[in-house]
Amino acid sequence: MITCPACSISVSESSASCPSCHEPLDDRLDATKILSSDKAIPSGKERQSSTTSISHETLDGSRFHAGQVLASRYRVIDMIGRGGMGEVYRAEDLTLKQTVALKFLPESLVNDAPALERIRNEVSIARQIAHPYVCRVYDIGEAEGQHFLCMEFIKGEELASVLKRFGRLPSDKASDIARQICAGLAAAHKQGVIHRDLKPANVMIDGEGNAKITDFGLAAVAEQLTSDEIRSGTPAYMSPEQLAGEPLTTRSDIYSLGLVLYEIFTGKPAFKADSLPAMLHLRNSGGTVTSPAGHVSGLDPLVERVIMRCVEKEPQARPESAIAVAAALPGGDPLAAALAMGETPSPEMVASSGENIGLRPWIAATLLGWIIAGLVAAAVLGGISDWKVRAVRDNSPQDLAVKSRDIVTKLGYTDPPADSAFGFSPRNLDARQVRYITENSAPGTDLWNSVVSGRPGPVEFWYRQSLLYMEPVVTFSFGSVTEWDPPRNAVTGMVSIGLEPNGGLRYFHAIPREKYIVRTADAPTADWALLFSLAGLDLSKFTPADPIWTPTMHADEQASWTGSYPGQPDQPIRVSAASYAGKPVSFFIDQPWDPPPFAWSPPAGETADLAGFVILALLFMALIILAIWLARINIRLGRGDRLGAARLAFLVFALTLASWVFGGDHNATPDAFLALIQVAIAQSLLAGALVWLIYMALEPHVRRRWPETIISWTRAVGGDVRNALVGRDALVGVAVGVLSLLLASSEQAIRLYTGSIPTLAPHLFLLDTRRFIASGILNPIKAAVIISLFFFLLVCLIRLVTRRRWLAGGVYVLVFTLLAALVLTDLPLALPFVIVSYTLTAALMLRFGLLPMVVCSFVTYMLGFAHISTDFSAWYSGSMIAAVGIVLGLAVWAFHTSLGGEKLFREGLLNE
């Protein structure tokens, strides 16, 4: 004996239908396949019989009888349904030997040619929908003057019948059925098909408990029927625009989908009425949907949220696709759901979405191996081709500082200084020098060695001392004494010296003491030969000339000579000198490419350089203005990750202030020291405010449109640095950073091999531990964050305009390549490396997002400052080893974190 699921009486297992309610038993679903849970039907709940299926015993009045052959192809087995949309028969396809369903259209449409043509057009589209959760439509045919659709036969039960028998489905099963309906509906929408009549009666549950949407291709028929011909339940599932006779879109189906989901999760229809006129009156009068949580206690808030979004009256307020609905259901992807539903996901949602698994061990190991191999290769290439390393290999800055003090003493300035500072400057290899050497060198000249090994050389060492504390006045120097800050004539007794890396004098500049000395006829003259000797020049080989420059300090004697460096007769130089009371106050070597002092207009041929600078400055200003505008809008609308922005701004503020603590010069009077502290705090606040501004302008729009690019960044900013995705992106960033370093080293190596002029150097050398902490660690972190945000903002704006990810990357590469071409020397050689470099950064930002870009920038800046090579005995090796150690430590941490707890080797592998 079995129990009838409709009326609960005992029935013989051999019975085809229930003798009491006449419900078929053989075609009923096994309840366990639908429910898969004990909580489907609460105890004591009254089960309702189904009235949607027709048993074999109630076929009176059907158009065709069992065994009848239609269209010379289909043999009728029995009628399995009847309603306002016509009759449905189960039949055998005699040609293909398979069971199909034949759905005959209402007789009122037999002579309606426009309606039939519309049905044919829709069926031609609907037959292209091949999806496991959609009932296939095979063809449209005609038998005895009546049109029918040939469709997939589904052995199962209508969802409407299931809901009448069981009430609401268990939450897990309801979610499964709901996602299946969403998937089928999305497949139809992808083909341009709008169902127009989605309801539980048009969803079948097959023998495996899976949903299949039926009646695609018949939706157009529903609009041709009168209200008397429409099945009584249909208006309850129509969208407001459909009831109003307005044009329908896929969001009209989304409304009907929401009502179906309402019934699946609550077991009750969203709209109730005693009759069809009452239902139409209820719907047309603007009846609202009550919250599903009012029917089911403990309903998942995600379910309630997505249902209520689906049944919004305005189509634009509904989710934009069925996929969005599926993603928003429990067990889906809330991030994808929020995006598809037109919402901006919260930072917490972004952080919790996406993958939580790391890299496969072999991929992580490969990246780590590449990083190690890349560092080794870059060190080898750097030791050979890094002209800055070659130029300063022999003397450390401390050694040159001692030599500078000795020169100052020899020239008569013996008063002990109160303050001193020194450093390297690679600025002398500028565009003017490159242009002059290129245009005036004989064919076949090795330009590389003529620049690196020749004089004046590409690197200059500067030393300054003063009888008073040197207090920087330029805010950009950030509390550090530089070659020009404070000005060389700030106080009397200040001395400035420039040396070549080998110790040869380049320039000498001194401000005499305040006491005026009257020059007498027998007053001694300056020892010009000593100055020439300190510069490595022979005075006897120079020709006296008339002075052309006026000294910037008081002097009572001037002199000038012309000549050339030893062994470089093709590069004429002018030596200018001045003295006061017999002591040198000025000495400098004027190269033919040097501009006039304090000249503001660019010499001929340098307009492109100035144009590139102006364009970059204007671009930066435009982005700042745009950032202010966007941030203002976001703040006014309450958008933006304010906590994340505050954390990032504080990080940049702390890094900037710490770099001043470690890298600034703090010798000053108490009042001046307080002023330095105020400037340092002000600049730190400015840097933090700039980052906060860019982040508030950028982050909400990225989170709204491309949140996948900031998932790992949001997790890292939130403190989840042990997350596998954070480790993965950090490892990728280190790998690309090492690749960028290797590209730069390769370019220099090619220039060395071809004898081309080396590229310009954009940064200073690291000097000692204190400066290394500031310039080698803190500043690269700060610069990486700011520059990465700047480029990320730019590429997002381009992506917003182009609306295509890789097109945005192409435009980004093109713009910066053109800007670089304005200032590049030896363009044919440098251009490929520039294109590859910008392509790497664009791909990194678009594919992996912001975090790996920040890590890549940090690695590039740090290793660029360290000037890595294989010479571990050099004076700069300490900073080099520390920088490489930090990068390797970061890579190892990222490697371990990216594994996500997965073992590198499988169990027992090492024991085999």
PDB file of N, CA and C in Angstrom, residues 178-213:
ATOM      1  N   ALA A 178      14.880  27.851  -7.202  1.00  0.00           N
ATOM      2  CA  ALA A 178      14.893  29.253  -7.615  1.00  0.00           C
ATOM      3  C   ALA A 178      16.064  29.544  -8.536  1.00  0.00           C
ATOM      4  N   ARG A 179      17.250  29.025  -8.203  1.00  0.00           N
ATOM      5  CA  ARG A 179      18.415  29.267  -9.060  1.00  0.00           C
ATOM      6  C   ARG A 179      18.254  28.592 -10.412  1.00  0.00           C
ATOM      7  N   GLN A 180      17.629  27.419 -10.436  1.00  0.00           N
ATOM      8  CA  GLN A 180      17.399  26.734 -11.707  1.00  0.00           C
ATOM      9  C   GLN A 180      16.447  27.531 -12.590  1.00  0.00           C
ATOM     10  N   ILE A 181      15.396  28.068 -11.999  1.00  0.00           N
ATOM     11  CA  ILE A 181      14.468  28.891 -12.781  1.00  0.00           C
ATOM     12  C   ILE A 181      15.185  30.135 -13.305  1.00  0.00           C
ATOM     13  N   CYS A 182      16.004  30.738 -12.457  1.00  0.00           N
ATOM     14  CA  CYS A 182      16.765  31.919 -12.879  1.00  0.00           C
ATOM     15  C   CYS A 182      17.695  31.579 -14.030  1.00  0.00           C
ATOM     16  N   ALA A 183      18.360  30.438 -13.946  1.00  0.00           N
ATOM     17  CA  ALA A 183      19.292  30.045 -15.004  1.00  0.00           C
ATOM     18  C   ALA A 183      18.560  29.820 -16.315  1.00  0.00           C
ATOM     19  N   GLY A 184      17.409  29.140 -16.264  1.00  0.00           N
ATOM     20  CA  GLY A 184      16.642  28.919 -17.482  1.00  0.00           C
ATOM     21  C   GLY A 184      16.117  30.206 -18.076  1.00  0.00           C
ATOM     22  N   LEU A 185      15.633  31.097 -17.206  1.00  0.00           N
ATOM     23  CA  LEU A 185      15.120  32.371 -17.690  1.00  0.00           C
ATOM     24  C   LEU A 185      16.238  33.217 -18.297  1.00  0.00           C
ATOM     25  N   ALA A 186      17.414  33.177 -17.685  1.00  0.00           N
ATOM     26  CA  ALA A 186      18.558  33.938 -18.214  1.00  0.00           C
ATOM     27  C   ALA A 186      18.961  33.408 -19.585  1.00  0.00           C
ATOM     28  N   ALA A 187      18.910  32.087 -19.772  1.00  0.00           N
ATOM     29  CA  ALA A 187      19.254  31.514 -21.081  1.00  0.00           C
ATOM     30  C   ALA A 187      18.278  31.990 -22.146  1.00  0.00           C
ATOM     31  N   ALA A 188      16.992  32.097 -21.790  1.00  0.00           N
ATOM     32  CA  ALA A 188      16.004  32.589 -22.750  1.00  0.00           C
ATOM     33  C   ALA A 188      16.234  34.059 -23.066  1.00  0.00           C
ATOM     34  N   HIS A 189      16.487  34.843 -22.035  1.00  0.00           N
ATOM     35  CA  HIS A 189      16.719  36.272 -22.244  1.00  0.00           C
ATOM     36  C   HIS A 189      17.954  36.507 -23.100  1.00  0.00           C
ATOM     37  N   LYS A 190      18.940  35.657 -22.965  1.00  0.00           N
ATOM     38  CA  LYS A 190      20.150  35.792 -23.774  1.00  0.00           C
ATOM     39  C   LYS A 190      19.848  35.642 -25.256  1.00  0.00           C
ATOM     40  N   GLN A 191      18.820  34.844 -25.582  1.00  0.00           N
ATOM     41  CA  GLN A 191      18.408  34.663 -26.973  1.00  0.00           C
ATOM     42  C   GLN A 191      17.377  35.702 -27.403  1.00  0.00           C
ATOM     43  N   GLY A 192      17.072  36.630 -26.528  1.00  0.00           N
ATOM     44  CA  GLY A 192      16.118  37.675 -26.869  1.00  0.00           C
ATOM     45  C   GLY A 192      14.671  37.283 -26.674  1.00  0.00           C
ATOM     46  N   VAL A 193      14.400  36.212 -25.936  1.00  0.00           N
ATOM     47  CA  VAL A 193      13.041  35.725 -25.727  1.00  0.00           C
ATOM     48  C   VAL A 193      12.530  36.201 -24.371  1.00  0.00           C
ATOM     49  N   ILE A 194      11.375  36.841 -24.372  1.00  0.00           N
ATOM     50  CA  ILE A 194      10.701  37.239 -23.139  1.00  0.00           C
ATOM     51  C   ILE A 194       9.536  36.283 -22.932  1.00  0.00           C
ATOM     52  N   HIS A 195       9.459  35.693 -21.753  1.00  0.00           N
ATOM     53  CA  HIS A 195       8.432  34.669 -21.523  1.00  0.00           C
ATOM     54  C   HIS A 195       7.028  35.264 -21.494  1.00  0.00           C
ATOM     55  N   ARG A 196       6.842  36.340 -20.738  1.00  0.00           N
ATOM     56  CA  ARG A 196       5.583  37.070 -20.609  1.00  0.00           C
ATOM     57  C   ARG A 196       4.531  36.358 -19.771  1.00  0.00           C
ATOM     58  N   ASP A 197       4.705  35.084 -19.470  1.00  0.00           N
ATOM     59  CA  ASP A 197       3.677  34.352 -18.715  1.00  0.00           C
ATOM     60  C   ASP A 197       4.323  33.401 -17.713  1.00  0.00           C
ATOM     61  N   LEU A 198       5.365  33.884 -17.028  1.00  0.00           N
ATOM     62  CA  LEU A 198       6.060  33.046 -16.065  1.00  0.00           C
ATOM     63  C   LEU A 198       5.223  32.916 -14.799  1.00  0.00           C
ATOM     64  N   LYS A 199       4.970  31.698 -14.384  1.00  0.00           N
ATOM     65  CA  LYS A 199       4.164  31.412 -13.205  1.00  0.00           C
ATOM     66  C   LYS A 199       4.436  29.976 -12.793  1.00  0.00           C
ATOM     67  N   PRO A 200       4.064  29.580 -11.589  1.00  0.00           N
ATOM     68  CA  PRO A 200       4.332  28.204 -11.149  1.00  0.00           C
ATOM     69  C   PRO A 200       3.737  27.147 -12.069  1.00  0.00           C
ATOM     70  N   ALA A 201       2.592  27.457 -12.704  1.00  0.00           N
ATOM     71  CA  ALA A 201       1.989  26.476 -13.596  1.00  0.00           C
ATOM     72  C   ALA A 201       2.792  26.268 -14.856  1.00  0.00           C
ATOM     73  N   ASN A 202       3.702  27.168 -15.173  1.00  0.00           N
ATOM     74  CA  ASN A 202       4.553  27.041 -16.355  1.00  0.00           C
ATOM     75  C   ASN A 202       5.967  26.611 -15.985  1.00  0.00           C
ATOM     76  N   VAL A 203       6.131  26.034 -14.817  1.00  0.00           N
ATOM     77  CA  VAL A 203       7.408  25.459 -14.387  1.00  0.00           C
ATOM     78  C   VAL A 203       7.144  24.012 -14.001  1.00  0.00           C
ATOM     79  N   MET A 204       7.825  23.100 -14.641  1.00  0.00           N
ATOM     80  CA  MET A 204       7.689  21.676 -14.328  1.00  0.00           C
ATOM     81  C   MET A 204       8.829  21.244 -13.408  1.00  0.00           C
ATOM     82  N   ILE A 205       8.506  20.315 -12.511  1.00  0.00           N
ATOM     83  CA  ILE A 205       9.520  19.670 -11.681  1.00  0.00           C
ATOM     84  C   ILE A 205       9.633  18.230 -12.178  1.00  0.00           C
ATOM     85  N   ASP A 206      10.805  17.876 -12.732  1.00  0.00           N
ATOM     86  CA  ASP A 206      10.937  16.552 -13.352  1.00  0.00           C
ATOM     87  C   ASP A 206      11.195  15.486 -12.293  1.00  0.00           C
ATOM     88  N   GLY A 207      11.394  14.265 -12.756  1.00  0.00           N
ATOM     89  CA  GLY A 207      11.563  13.140 -11.857  1.00  0.00           C
ATOM     90  C   GLY A 207      12.789  13.215 -10.986  1.00  0.00           C
ATOM     91  N   GLU A 208      13.765  14.065 -11.326  1.00  0.00           N
ATOM     92  CA  GLU A 208      14.968  14.239 -10.513  1.00  0.00           C
ATOM     93  C   GLU A 208      14.858  15.437  -9.583  1.00  0.00           C
ATOM     94  N   GLY A 209      13.698  16.074  -9.588  1.00  0.00           N
ATOM     95  CA  GLY A 209      13.515  17.227  -8.717  1.00  0.00           C
ATOM     96  C   GLY A 209      14.063  18.513  -9.271  1.00  0.00           C
ATOM     97  N   ASN A 210      14.334  18.567 -10.576  1.00  0.00           N
ATOM     98  CA  ASN A 210      14.864  19.767 -11.206  1.00  0.00           C
ATOM     99  C   ASN A 210      13.753  20.537 -11.900  1.00  0.00           C
ATOM    100  N   ALA A 211      13.914  21.840 -11.990  1.00  0.00           N
ATOM    101  CA  ALA A 211      12.899  22.703 -12.592  1.00  0.00           C
ATOM    102  C   ALA A 211      13.155  22.851 -14.087  1.00  0.00           C
ATOM    103  N   LYS A 212      12.058  22.977 -14.834  1.00  0.00           N
ATOM    104  CA  LYS A 212      12.117  23.255 -16.264  1.00  0.00           C
ATOM    105  C   LYS A 212      11.016  24.246 -16.600  1.00  0.00           C
ATOM    106  N   ILE A 213      11.383  25.356 -17.189  1.00  0.00           N
ATOM    107  CA  ILE A 213      10.407  26.366 -17.581  1.00  0.00           C
ATOM    108  C   ILE A 213       9.761  25.933 -18.894  1.00  0.00           C
TER     109      ILE A 213
END
